[in-house]
Amino acid sequence: MGRDLALTRNVGVMAHIDAGKTTVSERMLFLSGKTHKIGESHDGTATMDYLTAEKERGITITSAATTFAWACQSKTYQFNLIDTPGHVDFAVEVERCLRVLDGAVAVFCAVGGVQPQSESVWRQSERYGVPKIAFVNKMDRDGANFHSVLEQMKKRLGVTPCPIQIPIGHEASFRGVVDLITLKAYEWVLKDPKSKYPDMLEIPIPTGEEYADLEKEIREGREQLLEAIADLDETFMEKYLTDPSTITADEIYPLVRKATLSRAIVPVMCGSAKRDIGVERLMDAVTLFLPSPIDKGHIEAMNADDAEKVEIREISPDAPFSALVFKIMQSDFGQLIFLRVYSGVLSTGATVYNMRSKSKVRTGRLYQMNAGKKEEIQECYTGDICALQGVKELKTGDTLCDEKHPLLLSAINFPEPVIKMSIEVQRQSDIAELEKGLLAIMEEDPSFRFYTDQETDQIIIAGMGELHLEVRIGELQEKKKLEIKLGEPQVSYREAITTSVEHRSVYKKQTGGRGKFADIIFEMSPADVGVEGLQFEDEVKGGNIPKEFIPSVQKGFEIAMKNGPLAGYDMTSLKIVLKDGSYHPVDSDQMSFELCAKQAFREACVKANPVLMEPMMLLNITTPEDYVGDVIGDINKRRGLIRDSVEEASAHQIVCVVPLANMFGYVTALRTLTQGRAYSVMEFDHFEALPENLAKEVIEKKNLAKSVKK
Ligand code: GDP
């Protein structure tokens, strides 16, 4: 039953904004024969771009999976194309996509080359061990330079780019490629003058004086390619050293595949998606060189009871079922829940087990998305991707599995927001609508939060960056037609303690009849590395605190942590070891212990040297040499620390860590400083204690705001 898993490709296209990700994806869909009209991303008909906001900004925010077929070397493959967001403010989505795809096509612009955002997405994909093919797009543009992109890949990404094609012609005269594996040349020509789309034709490799450079490039390129893979196989090496001219394409393919899968090389191809040149060959390369779901051999998941333990699961339709919910999105068809099946088979109407909620879930009908069309399928096979509809209880990151064979697939950590803004609607009557909309965003995007500030009564939205919030709210505004006003962006500070203390707290109230009594002794310390939230351990012996009151102590601390001792910011991690205590047979109840924990939290925190923590950002700046001094001077003024400063052929790269608090409006400032010639990319790095004098200022300001409100 089922399909051959070796013929599935879960592939993502990753790129810097504007490099041509959407156009490349569109061309793939078109060529596969499923779409019959080529959409242009800039005129807003692109099939992969579901949301208006994306079209307007030209940023692909939402990752959707699209399924289509592609035949290569007489085998038909199923592609599940996973669209990855290009902006680092959507890093959570990038990570989630990287988790579910097996291989990726990195699209670079032949003019812009390796831009900082491509670099950052590349780094993330390396962390997930994703094998990649590079596609140098826009070869038709003025200033296109295949070789300089190769150089940049080497320098900026630290990889071994290995061209498997050489472009024929360049800029406006770019018209085809020479394949270094088959040593065949292809040209794209308009055969039918009435058609808008050119056909791929095999042509003799161009020769003659005009092509002297091409000949040399082919010779050198072929040499480099063979050299890069020769190490992988002794017989091949032998042949390469003695008689390289007899090497056939069929001998090269498996070794290029092996080298790509082990990430020893990155095959590089080129083309112009807009002019329909090269995309067929790129799709062939995806089938030939990128992994199928079974190439990983097995899945490594977490044990259901102990996340530290690794659970190995066979990738097979006969193994117990497991799947990961990687995306929940609003589409023209309503809410769609995308999941990838890692093992076993999911059939229509199946009941599966949700590991997060520890409950059974009926999955209903199964769909696959084919270029904006929803097609019902009967089963979703190991390694495949499908969409569910109308299953309310699922959240992004959920693991679904066979109840008798539980495991946890998701190690996806959703970072805490670093930036927040107040949000208001002009009409009071729209508040309910606003809250409904915000709740829907939060369900789809776990890095987006909203809550009501208890001191100011304002609704606050929080997320990963200014753009992240603006885009999300833009979508909401569009959908609900609300008039929304956003406040100034503010840094999300946190509080933390820095030392351990032992503390005893007694809570006693005698009012009229029955009183309240609780007594706890505990150790408070910073949580273990990597632990978020309250790490609570109960060491109480002999029922000194009865069992039924222990959860109340835990709850009390959990609630208290939302209101830090310094200025009321969240304390996002803390360890409490409850050691001992006592109770009163009449006066003690759950409420007494909860209140006691809250009181104890305040008392103990003061002794445990609390500090204010601020988000620190990793900033990557590319600037012409002339401005390096000014840019670094400015970063120093912003309390930034330079981590790295590298001189490259055309520009200078500066990597630094800066407090987010000093980075609002930086894009404009940098533009002014460098006459628009530098650009930067910023992503969240870590939280760090704020210097004492600045912490004092923030605390005073916050407390002033509180007292004004009162
Ligand atoms: P994305 O932001 O990476 O999805 O990029 P798009 O696919 O939206 O492309 C950005 C712009 O570049 C659009 O105006 C495209 O028409 C244009 N474009 C895409 N591919 C090519 C190409 O091969 N050559 C040229 N000249 N323009 C291209």
XYZ file of C-alpha atoms and ligand atoms in Angstrom:
738
model
C 0.000 0.000 0.000
C 0.940 3.657 -0.260
C 3.652 5.404 -2.111
C 7.379 4.992 -2.319
C 8.685 7.334 0.381
C 11.883 7.870 -1.576
C 9.788 9.872 -4.049
C 8.615 12.534 -1.593
C 10.348 15.883 -1.271
C 9.454 18.175 1.598
C 11.294 21.210 0.423
C 11.397 24.846 1.458
C 12.470 27.864 -0.498
C 14.394 30.325 1.631
C 15.585 33.731 0.597
C 16.200 37.332 1.452
C 13.163 39.525 0.732
C 12.947 40.298 -2.973
C 15.494 37.691 -4.070
C 12.671 35.958 -5.927
C 11.370 33.290 -3.570
C 7.762 33.834 -4.575
C 8.572 33.952 -8.269
C 10.634 30.761 -8.063
C 7.849 28.984 -6.114
C 5.274 30.175 -8.625
C 7.286 28.921 -11.546
C 7.623 25.541 -9.894
C 3.871 25.318 -9.467
C 3.277 26.437 -13.011
C 5.751 23.986 -14.456
C 4.292 21.125 -12.490
C 1.155 21.725 -14.494
C -1.074 22.404 -11.535
C -1.366 26.130 -12.031
C -2.223 27.284 -15.453
C -1.667 30.906 -14.938
C 1.600 32.331 -13.759
C 1.034 34.742 -10.894
C 3.368 37.664 -10.439
C 4.029 38.427 -6.811
C 4.093 42.152 -7.455
C 0.687 42.274 -9.105
C -0.777 40.331 -6.256
C -1.966 37.103 -7.854
C 0.789 34.840 -6.614
C -0.582 31.554 -5.381
C 1.845 31.128 -2.513
C 1.126 34.534 -0.997
C -2.139 34.081 0.787
C -2.472 37.326 2.630
C -2.854 40.842 1.363
C -0.347 42.209 3.837
C 2.308 40.000 2.336
C 1.556 41.155 -1.133
C 1.644 44.798 -0.181
C 4.927 44.554 1.616
C 6.372 41.963 -0.675
C 7.297 39.890 2.370
C 6.126 36.329 2.601
C 5.017 35.984 6.159
C 2.888 32.924 6.251
C 4.277 29.556 5.497
C 1.908 27.352 3.626
C 2.555 23.904 2.269
C 1.666 23.288 -1.353
C 1.678 19.876 -2.976
C 2.456 19.083 -6.605
C 4.059 16.451 -8.795
C 7.277 16.547 -10.801
C 8.734 13.892 -13.038
C 12.468 13.408 -13.365
C 14.396 10.554 -14.938
C 11.133 8.672 -15.498
C 10.056 8.759 -11.853
C 7.229 10.919 -10.518
C 7.965 12.731 -7.297
C 5.605 14.454 -4.917
C 6.777 17.893 -3.828
C 5.447 19.457 -0.667
C 6.663 22.995 -1.032
C 6.924 24.760 2.300
C 7.090 28.495 2.069
C 9.452 29.976 4.654
C 9.222 33.566 5.810
C 12.131 35.733 4.728
C 12.210 38.182 7.585
C 14.022 37.447 10.824
C 11.253 39.041 12.847
C 9.413 35.866 11.901
C 12.216 33.665 13.160
C 9.790 31.426 15.028
C 8.041 30.600 11.797
C 11.334 29.969 10.051
C 12.355 27.533 12.780
C 9.053 25.742 12.632
C 9.326 25.336 8.859
C 12.881 24.113 9.113
C 11.724 21.442 11.502
C 9.304 19.946 8.990
C 11.211 20.221 5.742
C 13.869 17.760 4.690
C 15.792 19.960 2.291
C 15.798 23.530 1.035
C 16.480 25.667 -1.982
C 18.260 28.860 -1.024
C 17.486 31.567 -3.550
C 20.018 34.374 -3.900
C 19.767 37.449 -6.077
C 22.569 37.515 -8.646
C 22.979 41.236 -8.012
C 22.396 41.509 -4.259
C 24.187 38.259 -3.392
C 24.223 36.899 0.149
C 22.344 39.520 2.115
C 22.231 39.561 5.908
C 18.768 38.045 6.130
C 19.711 35.137 3.914
C 22.655 34.686 6.212
C 20.526 34.527 9.291
C 18.036 32.040 7.801
C 20.974 29.999 6.503
C 22.471 29.802 9.987
C 19.172 28.586 11.390
C 18.860 25.927 8.695
C 22.366 24.719 9.526
C 21.319 24.250 13.144
C 18.605 21.910 11.928
C 21.041 20.128 9.604
C 19.001 20.897 6.478
C 20.772 20.006 3.191
C 20.520 22.753 0.604
C 20.832 23.646 -3.060
C 21.536 27.258 -3.970
C 19.783 28.949 -6.879
C 21.299 32.217 -8.087
C 18.271 34.003 -9.471
C 17.899 37.196 -11.519
C 20.826 36.338 -13.796
C 19.145 38.561 -16.389
C 19.498 41.732 -14.320
C 22.110 44.413 -14.901
C 24.989 43.779 -12.544
C 24.256 40.051 -12.182
C 27.407 38.201 -11.168
C 27.345 34.448 -10.595
C 30.937 34.268 -9.398
C 30.663 37.000 -6.862
C 27.665 35.211 -5.280
C 29.827 32.070 -5.033
C 32.553 34.092 -3.333
C 30.057 35.564 -0.873
C 28.683 32.130 -0.053
C 32.174 31.005 0.800
C 32.984 34.042 2.916
C 29.716 34.838 4.595
C 28.174 31.413 4.948
C 31.395 29.453 5.383
C 30.256 26.742 2.962
C 31.784 25.065 -0.076
C 29.663 26.215 -2.983
C 29.949 23.822 -5.874
C 28.497 25.092 -9.140
C 26.799 22.349 -11.138
C 25.907 24.792 -13.893
C 27.604 27.630 -15.733
C 25.483 30.478 -17.112
C 25.397 31.118 -20.864
C 25.398 34.836 -21.495
C 24.892 37.358 -18.763
C 22.600 40.221 -17.814
C 20.247 40.956 -20.730
C 21.925 38.309 -22.884
C 21.525 35.536 -20.300
C 19.735 32.733 -22.082
C 20.651 29.340 -20.682
C 23.007 27.103 -18.745
C 25.617 24.427 -19.242
C 25.116 21.442 -16.972
C 28.494 20.427 -15.525
C 27.298 16.912 -14.698
C 25.960 15.913 -18.111
C 28.030 18.455 -20.053
C 24.902 19.393 -21.936
C 23.740 22.906 -22.691
C 20.187 24.204 -22.443
C 18.642 27.312 -23.821
C 15.205 28.749 -23.128
C 13.521 29.953 -26.294
C 10.085 31.137 -27.251
C 9.151 28.455 -29.728
C 5.590 29.509 -30.103
C 5.434 33.263 -30.725
C 1.916 33.342 -29.264
C 3.022 31.824 -25.961
C 4.381 33.984 -23.182
C 6.530 31.188 -21.835
C 9.772 29.881 -23.295
C 10.596 26.197 -23.678
C 13.776 24.497 -22.579
C 15.806 23.188 -25.539
C 18.993 21.220 -25.510
C 21.628 22.949 -27.633
C 25.264 22.217 -28.455
C 27.653 23.859 -25.996
C 28.373 27.236 -27.574
C 31.928 27.497 -28.879
C 34.038 29.975 -30.764
C 35.930 33.080 -29.861
C 32.964 34.772 -28.311
C 32.640 31.872 -25.868
C 36.296 31.454 -24.908
C 35.509 32.386 -21.301
C 32.623 29.941 -21.167
C 34.847 27.079 -22.268
C 37.351 27.897 -19.542
C 34.626 28.175 -16.924
C 33.195 24.800 -17.908
C 36.616 23.156 -17.712
C 37.399 24.653 -14.325
C 33.899 24.117 -12.979
C 33.842 20.460 -13.977
C 37.256 19.968 -12.401
C 36.112 21.561 -9.156
C 32.949 19.457 -9.083
C 34.751 16.159 -9.663
C 37.380 17.035 -7.118
C 34.760 17.865 -4.505
C 33.074 14.462 -4.782
C 36.076 12.243 -5.623
C 36.931 11.757 -1.954
C 33.606 10.092 -1.305
C 34.230 6.970 -3.355
C 37.436 5.065 -4.003
C 36.553 3.607 -7.398
C 35.460 7.017 -8.539
C 38.670 8.572 -7.229
C 40.645 5.986 -9.137
C 38.857 6.855 -12.352
C 39.132 10.568 -11.684
C 42.902 10.267 -11.315
C 43.507 7.937 -14.279
C 40.880 8.662 -16.891
C 38.493 11.483 -15.950
C 37.137 11.844 -19.471
C 35.291 8.513 -19.187
C 33.298 9.544 -16.107
C 29.548 9.479 -16.805
C 26.714 11.547 -15.383
C 25.248 8.442 -13.762
C 28.436 8.034 -11.778
C 28.358 11.663 -10.654
C 24.701 11.963 -9.566
C 24.826 9.646 -6.544
C 28.008 11.248 -5.253
C 26.672 14.790 -5.577
C 23.609 13.567 -3.715
C 25.747 12.022 -0.985
C 27.847 15.174 -0.626
C 24.746 17.383 -0.514
C 23.015 15.246 2.100
C 26.076 15.249 4.330
C 26.313 19.009 3.721
C 29.889 18.667 2.491
C 28.946 20.730 -0.553
C 26.176 23.046 -1.655
C 25.360 22.538 -5.345
C 24.840 25.915 -6.986
C 22.591 26.532 -9.969
C 21.452 29.650 -11.729
C 18.617 31.105 -13.724
C 16.015 33.790 -14.013
C 12.667 32.838 -12.552
C 11.013 35.906 -13.985
C 12.125 35.034 -17.490
C 11.369 31.336 -16.922
C 14.960 30.231 -17.278
C 16.354 27.388 -15.240
C 13.503 26.410 -12.927
C 12.903 22.988 -14.557
C 16.519 22.091 -13.934
C 16.237 23.318 -10.357
C 13.261 21.018 -9.785
C 15.185 18.119 -11.269
C 18.012 18.898 -8.876
C 15.591 18.858 -5.925
C 14.579 15.303 -6.845
C 18.146 14.211 -7.532
C 20.053 15.788 -4.665
C 17.738 16.758 -1.803
C 16.633 14.221 0.807
C 13.424 12.248 0.935
C 11.778 11.698 4.334
C 13.583 8.368 4.730
C 17.078 9.689 4.154
C 17.364 10.618 7.812
C 17.060 6.931 8.645
C 14.937 7.448 11.756
C 13.298 10.165 13.804
C 14.754 11.354 17.048
C 12.006 12.513 19.335
C 11.664 13.069 23.058
C 10.393 10.514 25.491
C 6.856 11.316 26.616
C 7.742 11.274 30.320
C 11.277 12.519 30.273
C 12.170 15.119 27.682
C 15.867 14.482 28.307
C 15.561 10.961 26.938
C 15.787 10.383 23.216
C 13.133 8.271 21.592
C 14.032 6.645 18.288
C 11.202 5.934 15.892
C 11.371 4.171 12.577
C 10.241 6.237 9.588
C 7.723 3.816 8.218
C 4.012 3.631 7.498
C 3.986 0.477 9.611
C 5.373 2.238 12.691
C 2.968 3.812 15.231
C 1.516 7.133 14.148
C 3.191 10.442 15.017
C 2.753 13.928 13.536
C 3.629 17.522 14.301
C 1.298 20.510 13.928
C 3.594 23.109 12.400
C 1.278 25.803 11.181
C -2.184 27.116 11.844
C -3.334 29.704 9.374
C -6.402 31.529 8.163
C -7.019 30.890 4.500
C -9.801 31.471 2.017
C -11.189 28.167 3.258
C -11.198 29.185 6.910
C -8.693 27.973 9.443
C -6.282 25.321 8.201
C -4.059 23.259 10.469
C -0.972 21.941 8.754
C 0.770 18.873 10.039
C 3.562 16.606 8.992
C 3.269 12.886 9.576
C 6.584 11.473 10.785
C 5.603 7.839 11.179
C 2.554 5.701 10.498
C -0.462 6.785 8.495
C -3.274 9.199 9.287
C -6.640 8.258 7.778
C -9.777 10.341 7.401
C -11.736 10.552 10.629
C -8.986 9.000 12.744
C -8.811 9.649 16.471
C -5.326 10.487 17.667
C -3.761 11.578 20.931
C -2.606 15.139 21.619
C 0.458 15.068 23.864
C 0.098 18.637 25.118
C -3.496 18.505 26.238
C -3.303 14.762 27.032
C -6.565 14.239 25.239
C -7.995 12.461 22.235
C -8.577 14.447 19.074
C -10.807 13.546 16.164
C -9.046 14.748 13.057
C -11.938 14.714 10.578
C -11.219 15.135 6.898
C -7.749 15.447 5.441
C -6.724 17.893 2.758
C -3.773 18.753 0.640
C -3.267 22.247 -0.702
C -2.560 22.404 -4.387
C -1.736 25.934 -5.433
C -4.561 27.606 -3.564
C -6.990 24.740 -4.156
C -8.022 22.413 -1.389
C -8.121 18.744 -2.332
C -9.485 16.077 -0.057
C -7.295 13.030 0.481
C -8.122 9.740 2.186
C -4.893 9.273 4.085
C -1.706 11.096 4.882
C 1.298 8.905 4.658
C 4.586 8.884 6.601
C 6.730 11.813 5.503
C 3.791 13.674 4.043
C 2.070 16.925 4.859
C -1.658 17.505 5.092
C -4.115 20.032 6.440
C -7.017 19.589 8.856
C -9.987 21.806 9.312
C -12.271 22.648 12.165
C -10.211 20.974 14.881
C -10.368 23.697 17.482
C -8.239 22.167 20.214
C -4.960 22.042 18.275
C -2.107 24.505 18.714
C 1.046 25.107 16.733
C 3.797 22.820 17.992
C 1.451 20.047 19.167
C 2.556 16.450 18.778
C -0.184 14.055 17.712
C 0.465 10.369 18.173
C -0.797 6.910 18.856
C -1.914 6.910 22.507
C -0.250 3.561 23.145
C 3.051 4.726 21.667
C 3.511 8.275 22.893
C 6.450 10.527 22.069
C 7.118 14.252 21.781
C 8.225 15.629 18.440
C 8.237 19.273 19.275
C 11.276 20.803 20.790
C 10.252 24.083 19.288
C 10.737 26.741 21.903
C 8.705 29.820 21.405
C 10.740 32.767 22.524
C 9.304 35.237 24.993
C 8.317 38.523 23.339
C 10.861 41.316 23.528
C 8.775 44.251 22.432
C 5.311 45.511 23.254
C 2.906 48.253 22.265
C -0.447 49.425 23.498
C -3.313 48.983 21.081
C -6.584 50.873 20.929
C -9.634 50.952 18.723
C -11.280 54.270 17.921
C -14.777 53.001 18.696
C -15.431 51.512 22.109
C -17.897 49.118 20.506
C -15.086 47.515 18.518
C -13.223 46.246 21.590
C -14.840 42.814 21.557
C -14.017 42.422 17.876
C -10.425 43.497 18.532
C -10.001 40.978 21.315
C -11.437 38.204 19.181
C -8.998 39.085 16.421
C -6.013 39.209 18.775
C -6.950 35.835 20.199
C -7.017 34.375 16.695
C -3.540 35.760 15.949
C -2.237 34.272 19.186
C -3.608 30.846 18.285
C -1.802 30.912 14.963
C 1.386 32.591 16.051
C 2.718 31.573 19.461
C 5.316 34.362 19.433
C 2.492 36.919 19.510
C 0.818 37.722 22.842
C -1.769 40.122 24.151
C -3.026 41.003 27.582
C -4.613 43.816 29.545
C -2.203 45.845 31.623
C -3.625 45.791 35.113
C -2.217 49.170 36.031
C -3.218 51.150 32.971
C -6.141 49.031 31.741
C -4.657 49.243 28.265
C -4.596 46.298 25.893
C -0.958 45.404 25.210
C 0.351 43.366 22.298
C 3.791 41.795 22.475
C 6.017 40.117 19.925
C 9.427 39.647 18.398
C 10.021 43.021 16.755
C 8.412 46.201 15.464
C 7.745 44.702 12.041
C 6.316 41.522 13.515
C 3.665 43.468 15.422
C 2.958 45.900 12.608
C 2.404 43.145 10.075
C 0.190 41.086 12.369
C -1.931 44.105 13.257
C -2.027 45.148 9.605
C -3.577 41.798 8.760
C -6.133 42.199 11.518
C -7.037 45.704 10.411
C -7.518 44.472 6.878
C -9.645 41.517 7.889
C -11.852 43.170 10.472
C -11.872 46.703 9.060
C -11.068 48.168 12.453
C -9.571 51.569 13.070
C -6.594 50.751 15.206
C -4.133 52.998 16.996
C -0.809 51.615 18.178
C 1.257 53.144 20.985
C 5.025 53.653 20.941
C 6.962 50.398 21.035
C 8.351 49.542 24.447
C 10.917 47.085 25.651
C 9.644 44.049 27.520
C 11.803 43.976 30.615
C 11.913 41.013 32.935
C 12.927 40.505 36.505
C 15.157 37.819 37.913
C 16.880 36.961 41.172
C 20.609 36.325 41.198
C 21.317 34.503 44.463
C 19.788 31.703 46.535
C 18.070 32.304 49.861
C 16.317 30.267 52.501
C 13.181 31.833 53.831
C 10.318 31.172 56.189
C 7.017 32.903 55.844
C 4.036 32.648 58.157
C 0.637 33.849 57.063
C -1.810 34.450 59.892
C -5.135 36.259 59.958
C -7.701 36.205 62.705
C -10.897 37.885 61.684
C -13.950 37.025 63.693
C -14.618 33.300 63.534
C -12.361 31.072 61.498
C -8.945 32.501 60.722
C -6.293 31.804 58.148
C -2.996 30.101 58.801
C -0.091 28.841 56.679
C 3.618 28.450 57.315
C 6.209 27.551 54.699
C 9.988 27.112 54.674
C 11.668 27.043 51.306
C 14.754 27.752 49.262
C 14.447 30.270 46.448
C 17.068 30.347 43.690
C 17.501 31.099 39.996
C 16.006 28.260 37.901
C 18.331 25.645 36.402
C 19.772 26.573 33.021
C 17.198 26.273 30.252
C 14.184 25.979 32.571
C 11.416 28.484 31.929
C 8.586 29.232 34.334
C 8.457 28.000 37.922
C 10.627 25.015 38.717
C 8.918 23.675 41.807
C 10.166 20.866 44.022
C 8.383 19.486 47.051
C 10.582 18.041 49.812
C 8.113 18.306 52.678
C 8.203 15.231 54.882
C 5.779 13.629 57.307
C 2.774 15.647 56.170
C 4.030 18.812 57.904
C 2.147 20.515 55.125
C -0.722 18.268 54.031
C -0.500 17.108 50.396
C -3.658 18.940 49.319
C -2.094 22.317 50.172
C 1.124 21.854 48.157
C -0.408 22.755 44.760
C -1.721 25.969 46.351
C 1.804 26.935 47.371
C 2.960 26.315 43.803
C 0.037 28.304 42.399
C 0.777 31.205 44.759
C 4.367 31.464 43.527
C 3.300 31.123 39.904
C 0.850 33.987 40.188
C 3.286 36.133 42.173
C 5.967 35.729 39.479
C 3.847 37.737 37.071
C 4.472 40.757 39.215
C 8.188 41.103 39.961
C 9.391 42.756 43.189
C 11.259 45.655 41.536
C 8.796 47.160 39.095
C 6.123 44.566 38.477
C 7.662 43.013 35.359
C 7.362 39.296 34.734
C 9.819 37.006 36.458
C 9.937 34.312 33.802
C 11.953 31.697 35.639
C 12.492 30.780 39.269
C 13.237 27.729 41.379
C 11.469 26.986 44.634
C 12.301 23.988 46.796
C 9.618 23.668 49.439
C 11.390 22.162 52.449
C 9.086 22.284 55.407
C 6.293 24.171 57.114
C 3.301 23.744 59.372
C -0.465 24.083 59.372
C -3.376 24.639 61.684
C -6.064 21.948 61.721
C -8.915 24.452 61.625
C -7.598 27.691 60.126
C -5.430 26.296 57.315
C -6.959 25.916 53.864
C -5.817 26.119 50.248
C -6.328 29.868 50.081
C -4.124 30.398 53.166
C -1.243 28.568 51.523
C -1.661 30.387 48.227
C -1.658 33.757 49.974
C 1.287 32.677 52.093
C 3.309 31.842 48.947
C 2.494 35.227 47.434
C 3.629 37.019 50.566
C 6.718 34.810 50.800
C 7.674 35.591 47.191
C 7.899 39.335 47.918
C 9.812 38.863 51.163
C 12.318 36.378 49.752
C 12.948 38.161 46.428
C 14.218 41.235 48.207
C 16.908 39.127 49.890
C 17.858 37.296 46.662
C 19.333 40.320 44.887
C 16.708 40.931 42.219
C 17.743 42.557 38.942
C 16.000 43.977 35.896
C 16.759 42.138 32.664
C 16.599 43.647 29.204
C 16.480 42.012 25.750
C 19.773 42.160 23.864
C 19.698 41.984 20.092
C 22.159 40.582 17.620
C 22.698 43.240 14.989
C 24.397 42.585 11.697
C 25.375 45.673 9.710
C 26.747 45.790 6.196
C 28.320 49.124 5.374
C 30.746 50.565 2.836
C 34.256 50.961 4.290
C 34.006 54.781 4.541
C 31.372 54.632 7.267
C 32.777 51.915 9.502
C 34.109 54.416 12.060
C 30.827 56.311 12.296
C 28.723 53.175 12.496
C 30.851 51.685 15.280
C 30.899 55.006 17.149
C 27.127 55.106 17.021
C 26.816 51.500 18.215
C 29.060 52.318 21.174
C 26.794 55.212 22.087
C 23.881 52.794 22.100
C 25.646 50.599 24.685
C 26.447 48.079 21.956
C 29.337 45.626 22.042
C 31.127 44.788 18.804
C 31.528 41.027 18.397
C 33.040 40.918 14.977
C 34.073 43.260 12.220
C 35.076 41.748 8.905
C 36.345 43.468 5.822
C 35.087 42.067 2.563
C 35.669 42.910 -1.056
C 32.804 45.344 -1.446
C 31.599 46.041 2.056
C 32.322 45.753 5.735
C 30.297 43.516 8.041
C 29.871 44.470 11.657
C 28.277 42.065 14.106
C 27.349 43.450 17.497
C 25.085 42.966 20.468
C 22.942 45.939 21.475
C 20.165 46.550 23.987
C 16.803 46.696 22.227
C 15.923 49.740 24.345
C 18.362 51.838 22.304
C 17.403 50.481 18.908
C 14.033 52.003 18.097
C 14.207 53.847 14.813
C 17.691 52.497 14.108
C 16.977 51.763 10.449
C 16.409 55.461 9.788
C 19.389 56.514 11.904
C 21.695 54.183 10.003
C 20.377 55.446 6.717
C 21.119 59.039 7.719
C 24.562 58.150 9.033
C 25.622 56.372 5.831
C 23.598 58.237 3.210
C 21.477 55.173 2.728
C 24.379 52.926 1.818
C 24.402 50.601 4.809
C 21.747 48.146 5.950
C 21.176 46.057 9.007
C 19.361 43.004 10.279
C 18.459 42.494 13.904
C 17.293 39.463 15.810
C 16.756 38.642 19.451
C 19.807 37.173 21.162
C 19.399 36.931 24.932
C 18.315 38.713 28.115
C 20.903 40.480 30.218
C 20.881 42.398 33.515
C 20.447 46.116 33.039
C 23.235 48.323 34.471
C 22.225 49.517 37.936
C 21.817 53.222 37.180
C 19.598 52.522 34.180
C 17.613 49.922 36.086
C 16.930 52.567 38.707
C 15.553 54.917 36.061
C 13.274 52.272 34.571
C 11.980 51.264 37.994
C 11.314 54.862 39.021
C 9.464 55.560 35.802
C 7.354 52.459 36.155
C 6.521 53.174 39.787
C 5.642 56.767 38.925
C 3.240 55.511 36.264
C 1.664 53.255 38.864
C 1.202 56.040 41.381
C -0.274 58.406 38.781
C -2.826 55.749 37.917
C -3.730 55.389 41.577
P 10.478 37.338 -2.693
O 10.321 38.548 -1.825
O 11.776 36.654 -2.440
O 9.316 36.407 -2.671
O 10.634 37.909 -4.196
P 9.594 37.974 -5.394
O 9.470 36.660 -6.019
O 8.381 38.674 -4.920
O 10.423 38.864 -6.396
C 10.778 40.204 -6.096
C 10.843 41.016 -7.366
O 11.897 40.528 -8.192
C 9.571 40.933 -8.199
O 9.349 42.214 -8.759
C 9.919 39.924 -9.263
O 9.201 40.140 -10.467
C 11.396 40.185 -9.462
N 12.113 38.999 -9.953
C 11.993 37.731 -9.489
N 12.799 36.903 -10.177
C 13.445 37.672 -11.078
C 14.406 37.396 -12.088
O 14.829 36.266 -12.305
N 14.848 38.458 -12.804
C 14.401 39.723 -12.619
N 14.900 40.683 -13.369
N 13.499 40.019 -11.689
C 13.020 39.008 -10.925
